[in-house]
Short mmCIF file of C-alpha atoms and ligand atoms in Angstrom, two decimals:
data_model
loop_
_atom_site.label_atom_id
_atom_site.label_comp_id
_atom_site.label_asym_id
_atom_site.label_seq_id
_atom_site.Cartn_x
_atom_site.Cartn_y
_atom_site.Cartn_z
CA MET L 1131 66.36 3.12 117.91
CA ASN L 1132 62.67 2.54 118.18
CA LEU L 1133 60.65 -0.88 117.87
CA TYR L 1134 59.39 -0.39 114.36
CA ASP L 1135 63.21 0.79 112.94
CA ARG L 1136 64.27 -2.58 114.33
CA ILE L 1137 61.17 -4.95 113.13
CA PRO L 1138 59.24 -3.05 110.51
CA ASN L 1139 55.45 -4.53 110.99
CA ASN L 1140 52.24 -3.70 110.01
CA VAL L 1141 50.45 -5.83 112.62
CA ASN L 1142 50.59 -3.71 115.78
CA LEU L 1143 53.94 -5.49 117.70
CA SER L 1144 54.42 -3.17 120.14
CA GLU L 1145 50.74 -4.29 121.32
CA ASP L 1146 51.98 -7.43 121.75
CA LYS L 1147 54.59 -7.61 124.36
CA ARG L 1148 55.04 -11.40 124.34
CA LEU L 1149 55.46 -11.48 120.54
CA GLN L 1150 57.50 -8.55 120.29
CA ARG L 1151 59.96 -10.15 123.23
CA ALA L 1152 60.21 -13.40 121.72
CA LEU L 1153 60.87 -11.73 117.82
CA GLU L 1154 63.54 -9.51 119.85
CA LYS L 1155 65.34 -12.70 121.14
CA TRP L 1156 64.91 -14.00 117.97
CA LEU L 1157 66.54 -10.19 115.56
CA PRO L 1158 70.27 -11.26 116.96
CA ASN L 1159 70.15 -14.75 116.20
CA TYR L 1160 68.82 -14.17 112.79
CA LEU L 1161 71.99 -11.31 112.20
CA ASP L 1162 74.41 -13.97 113.22
CA TRP L 1163 73.00 -16.41 111.12
CA TRP L 1164 72.85 -13.85 107.97
CA HIS L 1165 76.58 -12.58 108.67
CA ASP L 1166 77.65 -16.01 108.82
CA MET L 1167 75.23 -17.77 105.99
CA GLY L 1168 74.55 -14.74 103.82
CA PRO L 1169 76.02 -13.16 100.85
CA ASP L 1170 79.76 -13.60 101.28
CA GLY L 1171 82.23 -10.74 100.51
CA PHE L 1172 79.86 -7.46 100.11
CA GLN L 1173 78.02 -7.53 103.41
CA ASP L 1174 79.63 -3.90 104.01
CA LYS L 1175 78.98 -2.58 100.76
CA ASP L 1176 75.87 0.10 100.10
CA VAL L 1177 73.51 -1.85 97.24
CA TRP L 1178 70.72 -0.31 95.38
CA LEU L 1179 67.82 -2.04 96.99
CA ARG L 1180 63.84 -2.15 97.47
CA THR L 1181 62.56 -2.44 101.26
CA ALA L 1182 59.37 -3.74 102.06
CA ILE L 1183 57.11 -0.30 104.05
CA ASP L 1184 53.99 -1.03 103.75
CA VAL L 1185 51.59 -3.62 101.95
CA GLY L 1186 49.54 -1.05 100.04
CA SER L 1187 49.39 -2.35 95.97
CA GLU L 1188 50.86 1.97 95.32
CA GLY L 1189 54.51 2.67 96.11
CA TRP L 1190 55.00 -0.41 99.03
CA ALA L 1191 57.97 -0.59 97.90
CA HIS L 1192 61.77 2.23 98.75
CA PHE L 1193 64.68 2.45 96.48
CA ASP L 1194 67.97 3.51 98.16
CA TYR L 1195 70.93 2.50 99.05
CA VAL L 1196 71.57 0.38 101.92
CA LYS L 1197 74.31 -2.34 103.55
CA MET L 1198 72.52 -5.78 103.74
CA PRO L 1199 73.05 -6.37 107.26
CA ASP L 1200 71.31 -2.96 107.91
CA TYR L 1201 67.97 -4.43 105.21
CA ARG L 1202 64.80 -3.54 107.46
CA TRP L 1203 63.42 -7.03 107.73
CA GLY L 1204 60.12 -6.94 108.47
CA ILE L 1205 56.25 -8.30 108.68
CA PHE L 1206 54.00 -7.53 106.51
CA LEU L 1207 50.61 -9.23 106.33
CA GLU L 1208 47.78 -8.22 103.74
CA PRO L 1209 45.15 -6.67 105.86
CA ALA L 1210 42.82 -8.42 107.40
CA ARG L 1211 39.18 -9.12 106.25
CA PRO L 1212 36.52 -9.06 108.70
CA ASP L 1213 34.16 -11.13 106.91
CA ALA L 1214 36.87 -13.52 106.03
CA LYS L 1215 35.22 -17.18 105.21
CA VAL L 1216 36.69 -20.44 104.82
CA GLY L 1217 37.17 -20.79 100.80
CA PHE L 1218 37.09 -24.95 100.39
CA GLY L 1219 36.59 -28.32 101.93
CA ASP L 1220 34.69 -29.86 104.48
CA ASN L 1221 34.04 -26.68 106.48
CA TYR L 1222 33.51 -24.05 103.31
CA SER L 1223 32.03 -21.10 104.07
CA ALA L 1224 32.30 -20.82 107.93
CA PRO L 1225 34.55 -18.00 109.39
CA ALA L 1226 38.42 -17.95 108.65
CA TYR L 1227 40.08 -19.38 111.48
CA GLN L 1228 42.08 -16.79 113.80
CA GLU L 1229 43.71 -19.62 115.17
CA VAL L 1230 45.39 -22.70 114.63
CA PRO L 1231 42.55 -25.43 114.55
CA GLY L 1232 43.88 -27.62 117.07
CA GLU L 1233 43.72 -31.10 115.57
CA PHE L 1234 45.83 -29.44 112.40
CA ARG L 1235 48.31 -27.86 114.96
CA ASN L 1236 51.13 -30.45 114.00
CA SER L 1237 50.17 -30.54 110.36
CA LEU L 1238 50.04 -26.58 109.83
CA ARG L 1239 53.12 -25.81 111.78
CA ARG L 1240 54.77 -28.90 109.40
CA ILE L 1241 53.85 -26.59 106.23
CA ILE L 1242 55.11 -23.44 107.42
CA VAL L 1243 58.91 -24.47 108.90
CA THR L 1244 58.98 -26.58 105.48
CA GLN L 1245 58.15 -23.31 103.79
CA GLY L 1246 60.11 -21.50 106.17
CA ASP L 1247 63.11 -23.80 105.76
CA THR L 1248 63.47 -22.96 102.21
CA GLU L 1249 64.12 -19.51 102.46
CA PRO L 1250 67.47 -18.82 104.23
CA ALA L 1251 68.28 -22.09 102.15
CA SER L 1252 68.11 -20.37 99.25
CA VAL L 1253 70.57 -17.92 100.52
CA GLU L 1254 73.05 -20.29 101.98
CA GLN L 1255 72.63 -21.81 98.27
CA GLN L 1256 73.67 -18.60 96.57
CA ARG L 1257 76.00 -17.28 98.97
CA GLN L 1258 79.15 -17.05 96.80
CA LEU L 1259 77.67 -16.09 93.72
CA GLY L 1260 78.06 -12.62 94.54
CA HIS L 1261 82.15 -13.43 93.93
CA THR L 1262 81.32 -14.19 90.22
CA CYS L 1263 78.60 -11.79 88.80
CA PRO L 1264 78.28 -11.64 84.80
CA SER L 1265 77.12 -7.74 85.99
CA LEU L 1266 76.63 -4.86 88.72
CA TYR L 1267 72.95 -5.30 87.71
CA ASP L 1268 72.90 -9.04 88.17
CA MET L 1269 74.50 -8.71 91.33
CA ARG L 1270 72.16 -6.41 92.84
CA LYS L 1271 69.47 -8.57 91.38
CA LEU L 1272 70.65 -11.42 93.56
CA PHE L 1273 71.07 -9.53 96.47
CA GLN L 1274 67.75 -8.28 96.20
CA VAL L 1275 66.52 -12.10 95.65
CA ASN L 1276 68.40 -12.69 98.86
CA VAL L 1277 67.03 -10.21 101.25
CA GLU L 1278 63.53 -10.79 100.53
CA GLU L 1279 64.43 -14.49 101.01
CA GLY L 1280 65.62 -13.29 104.55
CA ARG L 1281 61.89 -11.58 104.98
CA HIS L 1282 59.90 -14.72 104.06
CA LEU L 1283 62.05 -16.04 106.75
CA TRP L 1284 60.25 -13.66 109.04
CA ALA L 1285 57.05 -14.15 107.53
CA MET L 1286 57.46 -17.45 108.32
CA VAL L 1287 58.94 -17.10 112.19
CA TYR L 1288 56.33 -14.54 112.86
CA LEU L 1289 53.65 -17.04 112.32
CA LEU L 1290 55.50 -19.72 114.54
CA HIS L 1291 56.35 -17.22 117.44
CA GLY L 1292 52.91 -15.83 116.83
CA TYR L 1293 50.82 -18.56 116.92
CA PHE L 1294 52.79 -22.33 117.64
CA GLY L 1295 53.66 -21.11 121.44
CA ARG L 1296 56.96 -22.94 122.74
CA ASP L 1297 57.43 -25.43 120.02
CA GLY L 1298 56.96 -22.42 117.60
CA ARG L 1299 59.84 -20.80 119.36
CA ASP L 1300 62.18 -24.09 119.06
CA GLU L 1301 60.95 -24.35 115.30
CA ALA L 1302 62.02 -20.68 114.96
CA ASP L 1303 65.22 -21.20 116.42
CA ALA L 1304 66.15 -24.73 114.62
CA LEU L 1305 65.08 -22.97 111.10
CA LEU L 1306 68.42 -20.94 111.78
CA GLU L 1307 70.17 -24.34 112.92
CA ARG L 1308 69.93 -26.18 109.66
CA ARG L 1309 72.19 -25.41 106.66
CA SER L 1310 72.00 -26.24 103.25
CA GLY L 1311 73.87 -29.21 102.03
CA ASN L 1312 75.34 -30.10 105.62
CA PRO L 1313 75.19 -33.89 105.79
CA ASP L 1314 74.67 -33.52 109.75
CA LYS L 1315 71.63 -30.81 109.30
CA PRO L 1316 70.60 -30.52 106.20
CA ARG L 1317 67.51 -28.15 105.29
CA ILE L 1318 64.52 -30.05 104.90
CA LEU L 1319 63.69 -30.14 100.99
CA GLU L 1320 66.39 -32.12 98.97
CA ALA L 1321 66.37 -29.26 95.92
CA PHE L 1322 67.71 -27.10 98.57
CA ASN L 1323 70.41 -28.94 99.53
CA GLN L 1324 71.84 -28.63 95.85
CA PRO L 1325 75.28 -26.91 95.56
CA PHE L 1326 75.17 -23.88 93.14
CA ASP L 1327 78.82 -22.56 92.63
CA ASP L 1328 77.34 -21.00 88.98
CA TRP L 1329 74.75 -18.57 87.29
CA LEU L 1330 72.93 -20.81 85.35
CA ASN L 1331 72.58 -23.01 88.41
CA PHE L 1332 71.12 -19.48 89.82
CA PHE L 1333 68.89 -18.59 86.73
CA SER L 1334 67.51 -22.33 86.53
CA PHE L 1335 66.88 -21.74 90.39
CA THR L 1336 65.14 -19.14 90.45
CA MET L 1337 63.07 -19.75 86.89
CA PHE L 1338 61.60 -23.10 88.43
CA THR L 1339 62.13 -23.47 92.51
CA ASP L 1340 61.09 -20.03 93.25
CA ARG L 1341 58.12 -20.84 90.88
CA ASP L 1342 57.36 -23.80 92.60
CA GLY L 1343 57.11 -21.29 95.98
CA LYS L 1344 54.98 -19.10 94.10
CA TYR L 1345 52.45 -22.09 93.51
CA GLN L 1346 52.73 -23.37 97.01
CA LEU L 1347 52.15 -19.64 98.39
CA SER L 1348 49.23 -19.45 96.18
CA ALA L 1349 47.53 -22.59 97.58
CA LEU L 1350 48.31 -21.28 100.81
CA ALA L 1351 47.05 -17.61 100.64
CA GLU L 1352 43.74 -19.08 100.14
CA SER L 1353 43.99 -21.07 103.23
CA GLY L 1354 41.14 -20.74 105.86
CA PHE L 1355 43.63 -20.00 108.20
CA GLU L 1356 43.42 -16.44 107.93
CA PRO L 1357 47.29 -15.22 109.35
CA LEU L 1358 48.59 -17.04 107.06
CA ALA L 1359 46.95 -16.63 104.04
CA ARG L 1360 48.13 -13.02 104.63
CA THR L 1361 51.09 -13.16 104.86
CA CYS L 1362 51.27 -15.52 101.85
CA LYS L 1363 49.49 -12.87 99.77
CA PHE L 1364 52.26 -10.41 100.20
CA MET L 1365 54.96 -12.70 100.03
CA LEU L 1366 53.83 -13.68 96.67
CA THR L 1367 54.78 -10.36 94.87
CA GLU L 1368 58.17 -10.48 96.29
CA GLU L 1369 58.11 -13.90 94.53
CA ALA L 1370 57.29 -12.68 91.64
CA HIS L 1371 60.89 -10.82 91.32
CA HIS L 1372 62.42 -13.72 91.94
CA MET L 1373 60.57 -15.79 89.22
CA PHE L 1374 61.40 -12.47 87.06
CA VAL L 1375 65.29 -12.88 87.93
CA GLY L 1376 65.33 -16.24 86.38
CA ASP L 1377 63.18 -16.22 83.67
CA THR L 1378 65.11 -13.33 82.48
CA GLY L 1379 68.24 -14.53 82.98
CA LEU L 1380 67.61 -17.43 81.08
CA SER L 1381 66.21 -15.82 78.29
CA ARG L 1382 69.48 -13.48 78.49
CA VAL L 1383 71.80 -16.61 78.16
CA VAL L 1384 69.84 -18.38 75.56
CA ARG L 1385 69.51 -15.39 73.43
CA ARG L 1386 73.61 -14.46 73.73
CA THR L 1387 74.19 -18.43 73.26
CA ALA L 1388 71.86 -17.58 69.76
CA GLN L 1389 74.29 -14.77 69.02
CA LEU L 1390 77.67 -16.65 69.38
CA MET L 1391 76.26 -19.36 67.63
CA LYS L 1392 74.98 -17.09 64.24
CA GLN L 1393 79.17 -15.67 64.73
CA SER L 1394 80.88 -18.94 65.14
CA PRO L 1395 82.50 -21.69 62.69
CA ASN L 1396 80.02 -24.94 62.91
CA GLU L 1397 77.75 -23.13 65.72
CA ASP L 1398 80.02 -23.83 68.32
CA VAL L 1399 80.32 -21.13 71.04
CA ARG L 1400 82.89 -23.11 73.41
CA GLN L 1401 85.23 -21.24 70.81
CA SER L 1402 83.67 -18.07 72.09
CA GLY L 1403 82.78 -18.28 75.53
CA GLY L 1404 79.30 -19.15 75.28
CA ILE L 1405 77.19 -21.25 76.54
CA PRO L 1406 76.14 -24.47 74.72
CA LEU L 1407 72.24 -24.82 74.48
CA ASP L 1408 72.72 -28.50 75.07
CA ILE L 1409 74.21 -27.32 78.73
CA ILE L 1410 71.50 -25.36 79.21
CA GLN L 1411 68.69 -27.87 78.02
CA ARG L 1412 70.72 -29.93 80.93
CA TYR L 1413 70.21 -27.59 83.91
CA ILE L 1414 66.60 -27.26 82.56
CA ASN L 1415 66.08 -31.20 82.97
CA PHE L 1416 67.94 -31.17 86.24
CA TRP L 1417 66.10 -27.94 88.17
CA PHE L 1418 62.73 -28.84 86.28
CA SER L 1419 62.78 -32.24 87.83
CA TYR L 1420 63.64 -31.47 91.09
CA SER L 1421 61.44 -28.76 91.72
CA LEU L 1422 58.74 -31.25 90.64
CA ASP L 1423 59.25 -33.28 94.12
CA LEU L 1424 58.56 -30.46 95.37
CA PHE L 1425 55.27 -30.91 95.01
CA GLY L 1426 55.33 -34.27 96.61
CA GLY L 1427 53.62 -37.42 96.22
CA GLU L 1428 51.11 -37.58 93.06
CA ILE L 1429 48.70 -39.63 95.58
CA SER L 1430 48.66 -38.43 99.33
CA SER L 1431 46.72 -38.25 101.83
CA ASN L 1432 47.77 -35.74 103.64
CA SER L 1433 46.87 -33.00 100.20
CA ALA L 1434 43.16 -34.55 100.84
CA ASP L 1435 43.39 -33.88 104.55
CA PHE L 1436 44.77 -30.05 104.31
CA PHE L 1437 41.99 -29.63 101.07
CA ALA L 1438 39.44 -30.76 103.73
CA ALA L 1439 40.68 -29.02 106.15
CA GLY L 1440 40.11 -25.87 104.69
CA LEU L 1441 44.39 -24.98 105.21
CA LYS L 1442 45.74 -25.57 101.65
CA GLY L 1443 43.41 -24.83 98.23
CA ARG L 1444 44.27 -25.20 95.21
CA PHE L 1445 46.08 -22.47 92.67
CA LYS L 1446 43.68 -19.37 92.42
CA GLU L 1447 41.08 -21.83 94.19
CA GLN L 1448 38.48 -18.58 94.27
CA GLU L 1449 38.89 -17.78 90.76
CA GLN L 1450 39.06 -20.97 88.62
CA TYR L 1451 36.37 -22.92 90.52
CA THR L 1452 33.23 -23.27 91.54
CA ASP L 1453 33.09 -26.59 93.31
CA HIS L 1454 35.03 -25.55 96.26
CA ILE L 1455 33.70 -29.17 97.92
CA ALA L 1456 35.76 -31.46 95.08
CA SER L 1457 34.28 -34.41 97.26
CA GLU L 1458 33.28 -35.95 94.15
CA GLY L 1459 35.22 -36.46 91.48
CA SER L 1460 38.34 -38.04 90.08
CA PHE L 1461 41.78 -37.50 88.70
CA THR L 1462 43.26 -40.23 86.24
CA MET L 1463 47.17 -40.33 86.22
CA MET L 1464 49.95 -42.71 85.48
CA VAL L 1465 50.84 -45.28 86.98
CA VAL L 1466 53.34 -48.06 87.11
CA GLU L 1467 51.77 -51.80 87.75
CA ASP L 1468 53.46 -54.72 86.57
CA GLY L 1469 56.18 -52.70 85.07
CA LYS L 1470 53.91 -50.93 82.77
CA LEU L 1471 52.57 -47.73 82.86
CA VAL L 1472 49.27 -47.65 83.29
CA PRO L 1473 46.57 -44.91 83.32
CA ARG L 1474 44.66 -44.81 87.34
CA GLU L 1475 41.67 -42.69 88.80
CA VAL L 1476 42.35 -41.61 91.84
CA PRO L 1477 39.98 -39.18 94.09
CA LEU L 1478 40.31 -35.45 93.19
CA ARG L 1479 40.97 -34.37 97.00
CA ASN L 1480 44.16 -37.34 96.74
CA ALA L 1481 45.43 -35.96 93.79
CA LEU L 1482 45.78 -32.53 94.51
CA ASN L 1483 49.44 -31.98 94.62
CA GLU L 1484 49.35 -33.64 91.21
CA VAL L 1485 46.86 -30.96 90.26
CA LEU L 1486 49.07 -28.10 91.33
CA ARG L 1487 51.98 -29.59 89.47
CA GLY L 1488 49.99 -29.56 86.59
CA GLU L 1489 49.65 -25.89 86.81
CA TYR L 1490 53.24 -25.52 87.61
CA VAL L 1491 54.24 -27.19 84.32
CA LYS L 1492 51.73 -25.05 82.36
CA ASP L 1493 53.51 -21.71 83.90
CA CYS L 1494 56.83 -23.18 83.11
CA GLU L 1495 55.99 -23.89 79.45
CA LYS L 1496 55.26 -20.13 79.06
CA GLY L 1497 59.03 -19.53 79.84
CA LEU L 1498 60.37 -22.05 77.28
CA ALA L 1499 58.53 -20.56 74.90
CA ARG L 1500 59.54 -17.29 75.53
CA TRP L 1501 63.26 -18.45 75.44
CA ASN L 1502 62.30 -19.84 71.91
CA ARG L 1503 61.26 -17.04 70.61
CA ALA L 1504 64.77 -15.52 71.26
CA LEU L 1505 66.44 -18.52 69.28
CA ALA L 1506 64.09 -17.87 66.48
CA ASP L 1507 64.65 -13.95 66.65
CA GLU L 1508 68.24 -14.77 66.45
CA GLY L 1509 67.85 -17.06 63.57
CA VAL L 1510 68.65 -20.38 65.29
CA ASN L 1511 66.76 -23.52 64.33
CA ASP L 1512 67.10 -25.35 67.70
CA ARG L 1513 64.91 -25.39 70.40
CA LEU L 1514 64.91 -25.70 74.30
CA SER L 1515 61.89 -28.11 75.69
CA LEU L 1516 60.79 -29.21 79.32
CA PRO L 1517 61.46 -32.68 80.05
CA ASN L 1518 58.55 -34.94 81.19
CA ILE L 1519 57.30 -35.03 84.44
CA ARG L 1520 58.08 -38.66 85.31
CA PHE L 1521 61.68 -38.20 84.15
CA HIS L 1522 64.87 -37.91 87.12
CA ARG L 1523 62.47 -37.75 89.86
CA HIS L 1524 63.18 -38.51 93.86
CA VAL L 1525 59.30 -37.90 95.48
CA GLY L 1526 56.56 -39.98 94.35
CA GLU L 1527 54.80 -42.57 92.31
CA TYR L 1528 57.60 -42.31 89.75
CA SER L 1529 60.78 -41.92 92.25
CA SER L 1530 61.57 -46.11 92.61
CA HIS L 1531 61.32 -46.11 88.46
CA SER L 1532 63.32 -44.93 85.69
CA PHE L 1533 62.17 -42.89 82.76
CA ASP L 1534 63.59 -41.33 79.52
CA ILE L 1535 63.40 -37.83 78.91
CA GLU L 1536 60.27 -38.75 76.73
CA GLY L 1537 58.64 -40.35 79.83
CA ASN L 1538 59.11 -43.78 78.94
CA LEU L 1539 59.87 -46.54 81.55
CA ILE L 1540 63.28 -47.73 80.91
CA SER L 1541 66.03 -50.16 83.05
CA LYS L 1542 68.21 -48.58 85.60
CA GLU L 1543 70.86 -49.14 83.79
CA LYS L 1544 69.86 -47.68 80.49
CA PHE L 1545 69.51 -44.51 82.28
CA GLU L 1546 72.50 -44.61 83.85
CA LYS L 1547 74.12 -45.19 80.24
CA ARG L 1548 72.35 -41.83 78.82
CA LYS L 1549 72.52 -39.82 81.85
CA THR L 1550 75.30 -37.53 80.72
CA GLN L 1551 72.96 -36.94 77.90
CA TRP L 1552 69.99 -35.36 80.37
CA LEU L 1553 71.55 -33.74 83.16
CA PRO L 1554 74.42 -31.59 83.72
CA SER L 1555 77.74 -33.87 84.04
CA ILE L 1556 80.61 -32.91 85.81
CA GLU L 1557 82.67 -31.95 82.85
CA ASP L 1558 79.46 -29.40 81.82
CA ARG L 1559 79.70 -28.19 85.33
CA GLU L 1560 83.51 -27.38 85.38
CA TYR L 1561 82.81 -25.70 81.93
CA VAL L 1562 80.02 -23.04 83.07
CA ARG L 1563 82.40 -22.78 86.12
CA SER L 1564 84.95 -21.76 83.68
CA LEU L 1565 82.99 -18.48 82.23
CA MET L 1566 82.30 -17.30 85.32
CA ARG L 1567 84.85 -14.16 85.97
CA PRO L 1568 83.19 -11.70 87.73
CA VAL L 1569 82.38 -7.97 85.63
CA THR L 1570 81.69 -5.30 87.94
CA GLU L 1571 82.81 -2.26 86.04
CA PRO L 1572 79.23 0.14 85.93
CA GLY L 1573 77.37 -1.00 82.19
CA LYS L 1574 79.73 -3.67 81.09
CA ILE L 1575 78.62 -7.24 81.03
CA ALA L 1576 80.01 -10.75 80.81
CA ASN L 1577 80.56 -12.35 77.39
CA TRP L 1578 77.95 -15.50 77.90
CA ILE L 1579 74.74 -13.33 78.56
CA ALA L 1580 72.87 -10.66 77.07
CA PRO L 1581 72.07 -7.05 78.72
CA PRO L 1582 68.74 -6.87 80.20
CA ALA L 1583 65.90 -5.25 78.21
CA ALA L 1584 65.72 -2.41 80.81
CA GLY L 1585 67.41 -1.21 84.06
CA ILE L 1586 65.70 -1.28 87.19
CA LYS L 1587 63.28 1.22 88.27
CA GLY L 1588 64.08 3.69 85.54
CA LYS L 1589 68.00 3.48 86.04
CA PRO L 1590 70.00 2.69 83.46
CA PHE L 1591 72.06 -0.79 82.92
CA GLU L 1592 74.92 1.42 83.63
CA PHE L 1593 73.53 2.92 86.59
CA GLU L 1594 76.17 1.70 89.88
CA TYR L 1595 73.47 -0.36 91.52
CA VAL L 1596 76.29 -1.82 93.95
CA ARG L 1597 79.14 0.69 95.31
CA LEU L 1598 82.33 -1.54 95.55
FE1 FE2 Y 2101 60.75 -16.84 99.59
FE1 FE2 Y 2102 62.12 -16.55 96.39
#
């Protein structure tokens, strides 16, 4: 098998022998990891998958049946722009960095490793879900997300091998050694150590946690370190599909619940095997709050340093802003002082995590509006909502205090007492799990979710997306 078939790429890998050797050494370890920790029970099945073959906006993807271990993971970067400039910060408009700037080597490596770690982690979290898929269409969507997260790992490993020498290689190996939820060698970020054994978790995760990925990648796609910017730009095209899976998945669950409410006495959907809206709301509360943590502390000297250095920008830095220096200006946020919530002014550069988080929240609200439209369409009066950003936080200003769902400061005791009202209880999770029975006949679907509005790439919903 030639090199391009083993490692599809658009980075002239065959001309860089050192990098080629390093990646070829990493490849069998990656495949071992995929066999051990990738989707359980379906590795030898033909799945109708999309494969990235080029980065061109027209037809970059190819659809065909493929067994997941034979998926062509590869390295694809947006084409280089010879005149690329640093787009923001203290070095604004200097030529973009083609190599890692020495003084930021450690922080940049940390950014890449942290992003890279989430990719295999999510595959591990999702590895049992194939066994309980609500339809073949959904099973294929799950596997598509899984192989693309695998490719995202490749993207980050390429940067580590290509630009960080020895310690980059060690980090690339460590990415295959940590395990989601393992107490001795956990994944780096907490949302990626949460177990999930039901599809409501999967849809919530791809809606809220993959969407954090979109914002992190967008900020890095602005980076003055060009190889990182080009890598992230291409990853974003795949990420969009993951969020689509989450957004439409939850929308279909909500719609089905509404339909069952209208059919059931007292709108009690447990009788008819649906997922009650209050359970859906608690899953939203859980995943939204954990995903907010992924943006980091509200007041952050790291965010200021990364921006100053031109490494991590704001969301749509070039399109949305005119002042790319941002060295003046401030941002007002609520903090807890002497047991009270009070506004505090923070230098803008130190508040950039919070600025990015704000963009993310706006995006999530659009999803909620869509789901609420589904409820209205079906004639149900209840509505879903996002909790306040201070609720149930484990990172940053709010993590050492307790807040109710509206963001009011409350005592820890009060929070504990009302917790099951706001967050999924063991009974909620058991109930949802009890509904998770596999439906694998083409064209059939589980009772707790509505079918999708359309199939995939012109194929009907009844298409045999996975050959079992
Ligand atoms: Fe990803
Ligand atoms: Fe993703």
